[in-house]
Amino acid sequence: MNRFAELLDRLAYEPGRNNKLRLITAYFRDTPDPDRGYALAALTGALSFKHAKPGLIRDLIADRTDPVLFGLSYDYVGDLSETVALMWPKAPPPGHNNPPPPTLSDVVTTLRTLGKTELPKQLACWLDELDETGRWALLKLVTGAMRIGISARLAKTAAAALGDKDPHEIELIWPGLSPPYLDLFAWLEGRGEKPVNRDPAPFRPVMLAHAIEDSDFANLDPADFIAEWKWDGIRVQAVSGRDERGYMQARLYSRTGEDITKSFPDLLPSLHLPGAIDGELLVLREGRVQTFNVLQQRLNRKIVSPKLMKDFPIHLRAYDLLGDDENDLRELPFDERRAHLEKFIKKLDDPRIDLSPTIAFDSWETLMAARADPASAGAGEDADAVEGVMLKRRDAPYLPGRPKGQWWKWKHDPHIIDAVLMYAQRGHGKRSSYYSDYTFGVWTSGEDGEQLVPVGKAYFGFTDEELLQIDRFVRRNTTEKFGPVRHVVHEPDQGLVLEVAFEGLQRSPRHKSGVAMRFPRISRLRWDKPPREADRLETLERMLKDVTAN
Amino acid sequence: MTTKHRTAKHRKQTAYIGGMRPQDILMPVAAGLCCKPGGFHIDPVRPVERAVITHGHSDHARPGHGAVLARQETLDMMRLRYGDNFARSTQAIRYGEEIRLGDVKIKFHPAGHVLGSAQIAVTCKDTCIVASGDYKDAIDPTCTPFEVVPCDVFITEATFGLPVFRHGDAADEVKKLLASVALFPERAHLVGAYSLGKAQRVIALLREQGYDAPIYLHGAMETITRYYESRGIALGELCAVKGVKKADLAGTITLAPPSATSDIWTRRFPDPVTAFASGWMRVRARARQRGVELPLVISDHADWDGLTATIAATGAGEIWVTHGQEDALVHWCQARGLAARPLDLVGYGDEEEHEVVAADEAEA
Ligand SMILES: [Zn+2]
């Protein structure tokens, strides 16, 4: 447990992805079974036991410390588990009867079967045996408050590195595995066969797309790609398979692998052929795709009543076929999978499931025109439910995660304005030595004439080189310093204009400007533009009207 | 972790002879702790006629006094920092040596905080007050170990005066640093450490663990580190980091003042792991706030267990608590039947929070 705690502690401070991977892999290499397997389970969220309530922890510490000292300490530290971990009285020095500190396996296996009344005593006993970091990790684990800041994907990638395997291979067999993953580690270390997946309807990790930038098109050949509409519903995976007794099992998963079958019983009868469809869940009324807002009304309900199913008829639009009966199609190129999908949907012959249509195009210009006007390019009356265009390489296998250069999403144009840099703040982690958080503003008429009013904050979108340039600009043009914040010169003829792209606008009484941007990011540095030529608040207000009018 | 405390003979709360109350001997005033019958101030924060100084940290040892009485190391450190004319006259005193000043006798005892640090025992008639300055009871290869001085009134610091501060074995923290160096041989390890005391202790601890590669130094800590060496403290091979090629710093350890580790200065290092050696690193939020990636819990101040054990060991019936988390320590003393009160002295603090590196040094 102490060693696992040390890993968690270090991961919590390490900002770099590759460095996190190295730390986790080193842990897997140095830690014996079954401890490392339970660690992998903890890191991937695969552990389950009843969590202890914070009140229980408070009672334990109250029995052992002065309440005034505890109060002062808790105020200072600000976190219950950490305060208790640090304050827990030292156990008597180890005698020959003292047990060694518990391992992670001891903790996990004990917690699985421990009765509620035995928990406080057991916990106290472990807290006596562990060191400060060990106690902290134990308390986070038992209260279910462990936030490690790494994804399950990262933990699996670290495990794969142990055996020099492709993490994709682990993803493929993952649904059939369970803690402490002895067979997995045996395979990774070359001591055993590759485990096989025995779940009749397993989830397959989803493939995701990158947002395409204008500059990307120069290097892409239209002939290499198939285009489809990006439908504004929810991405799902519909899987059917026969269990050992030959019964058909059908399940619906969210794109993160959460089982959402129960919310859509009306779709299950349609999943009557063994296979795995990647598609979009939509609401269709009289054959017309409804907007996301309509779908959302169905999603928000706890109880799925017959009336709800009738008023919001659910539909699956199929993008891809990952499995056809016993055959795993994921290694095939997309155009071959697409051919399988077309056959599969035809054979299925069900009104609730249809094929996502492709968009015919021979150049990026034609596709751009289609994207600008989906209604005339085949989407017809469903155009309102189109969010943009998807581009998929014809030769792309189905890879989990967001592999580079395979799939692209080309959404509607983001909103863009030119704003003036007003304040800069140091970033976090790797960026802590740079001014990388920027507050920007646009012009408005105030009592003292023209003035800049802050409209948003951005800390993404620029390249490393641009970051260095802005950082240098900030340091050389600081007018005032307030703690970590620098005021940067922003006069009509002096200052830096930032081109800011954003996804949407909302009215916001909390902001001085009255508007709030969604996902603003720096899209370009306009060294060429004097601040006086930056946009005005009225431009944003006009955009806001357009948004609400739609 | 802690050195054995000498058993102190327990003194009862004294009936003070001749109406001499402790506060008549030592009393907090704006300039610091004033000893009227002795005609001096301890660690004065403003210029005074006669100063008695516990140790060389800049919040305790300030320039501009008339006469200064201190350990030779403390006087040397002041000279290095402020120049030759930091005081009108100076006098060096050894540990255990007794000097009469006015109506009181004073004696210096090791405080275990940094090289030359001392507790000052002030005795007037039958009453003994110990002003301990900054101290720690943990082992430190770079200074004389802390000594418990039996007394009637003990003046203690409270930098880490909360029960959450338990500093553990510094050797384990250094092992953590070395494990990270082994795991990331292509990265530089940058250890933020206060220039006077902490840095040299970290170096000495690394050497104790058998690390014998050159250790690199930020320009701001060269002078003081060389001074430590001149006092016979072996620190192995040390190099200035200035002028070393970025690629050559892969796999190395560099010591720098804490403020430099979050500055543009760090760009000269390949993908640096920023570590910080401080007692504050015990609390996660504190470490995250500073953007530290590898917190090392190494403190030059006593932790909670050290403070309370020391207070008990002195046998003092009255405890005065200064700079830090006074409330908790005063509460602890009172719960044990000791007369205790916070001493409102201003101008002292945690030196790490105040170390500012001049711009030219930062760029060095
Ligand atoms: Zn000090």
mmCIF file of C-alpha atoms in Angstrom, chain A residues 416-421 435-436 438 440 458-474 495-501 521-531 534:
data_model
loop_
_atom_site.group_PDB
_atom_site.id
_atom_site.type_symbol
_atom_site.label_atom_id
_atom_site.label_comp_id
_atom_site.label_asym_id
_atom_site.label_seq_id
_atom_site.Cartn_x
_atom_site.Cartn_y
_atom_site.Cartn_z
ATOM 1 C CA ILE A 416 -13.882 34.572 -34.508
ATOM 2 C CA ILE A 417 -13.096 38.052 -33.208
ATOM 3 C CA ASP A 418 -10.024 40.217 -32.856
ATOM 4 C CA ALA A 419 -9.457 41.152 -29.207
ATOM 5 C CA VAL A 420 -6.734 42.977 -27.314
ATOM 6 C CA LEU A 421 -4.534 41.317 -24.699
ATOM 7 C CA TYR A 435 2.676 33.842 -18.923
ATOM 8 C CA SER A 436 0.183 31.592 -20.666
ATOM 9 C CA TYR A 438 -4.600 35.604 -21.176
ATOM 10 C CA PHE A 440 -8.550 39.829 -23.582
ATOM 11 C CA ALA A 458 -7.878 31.854 -23.094
ATOM 12 C CA TYR A 459 -4.982 29.531 -22.451
ATOM 13 C CA PHE A 460 -5.084 27.309 -25.531
ATOM 14 C CA GLY A 461 -4.689 27.461 -29.246
ATOM 15 C CA PHE A 462 -1.203 28.907 -29.648
ATOM 16 C CA THR A 463 1.903 26.986 -30.636
ATOM 17 C CA ASP A 464 4.942 26.647 -28.364
ATOM 18 C CA GLU A 465 6.733 29.196 -30.505
ATOM 19 C CA GLU A 466 3.822 31.626 -30.200
ATOM 20 C CA LEU A 467 3.758 31.069 -26.432
ATOM 21 C CA LEU A 468 7.382 32.193 -26.240
ATOM 22 C CA GLN A 469 6.569 35.257 -28.325
ATOM 23 C CA ILE A 470 3.593 36.263 -26.177
ATOM 24 C CA ASP A 471 5.554 35.550 -22.995
ATOM 25 C CA ARG A 472 8.337 37.850 -24.171
ATOM 26 C CA PHE A 473 5.788 40.495 -25.118
ATOM 27 C CA VAL A 474 4.141 40.284 -21.693
ATOM 28 C CA GLY A 495 -0.599 46.388 -27.457
ATOM 29 C CA LEU A 496 -1.146 42.943 -28.896
ATOM 30 C CA VAL A 497 -4.180 41.877 -30.912
ATOM 31 C CA LEU A 498 -5.237 38.251 -30.538
ATOM 32 C CA GLU A 499 -7.537 36.504 -32.959
ATOM 33 C CA VAL A 500 -9.847 34.553 -30.663
ATOM 34 C CA ALA A 501 -12.000 31.659 -31.863
ATOM 35 C CA ARG A 521 -8.903 29.934 -27.786
ATOM 36 C CA ILE A 522 -6.194 31.953 -29.447
ATOM 37 C CA SER A 523 -6.308 31.171 -33.169
ATOM 38 C CA ARG A 524 -3.746 33.692 -34.417
ATOM 39 C CA LEU A 525 -1.473 36.450 -33.205
ATOM 40 C CA ARG A 526 -2.138 39.656 -35.092
ATOM 41 C CA TRP A 527 1.181 41.450 -34.713
ATOM 42 C CA ASP A 528 0.188 43.342 -37.865
ATOM 43 C CA LYS A 529 -2.939 44.864 -36.379
ATOM 44 C CA PRO A 530 -3.020 47.964 -34.163
ATOM 45 C CA PRO A 531 -5.296 47.506 -31.119
ATOM 46 C CA ALA A 534 -9.753 45.216 -32.831
#
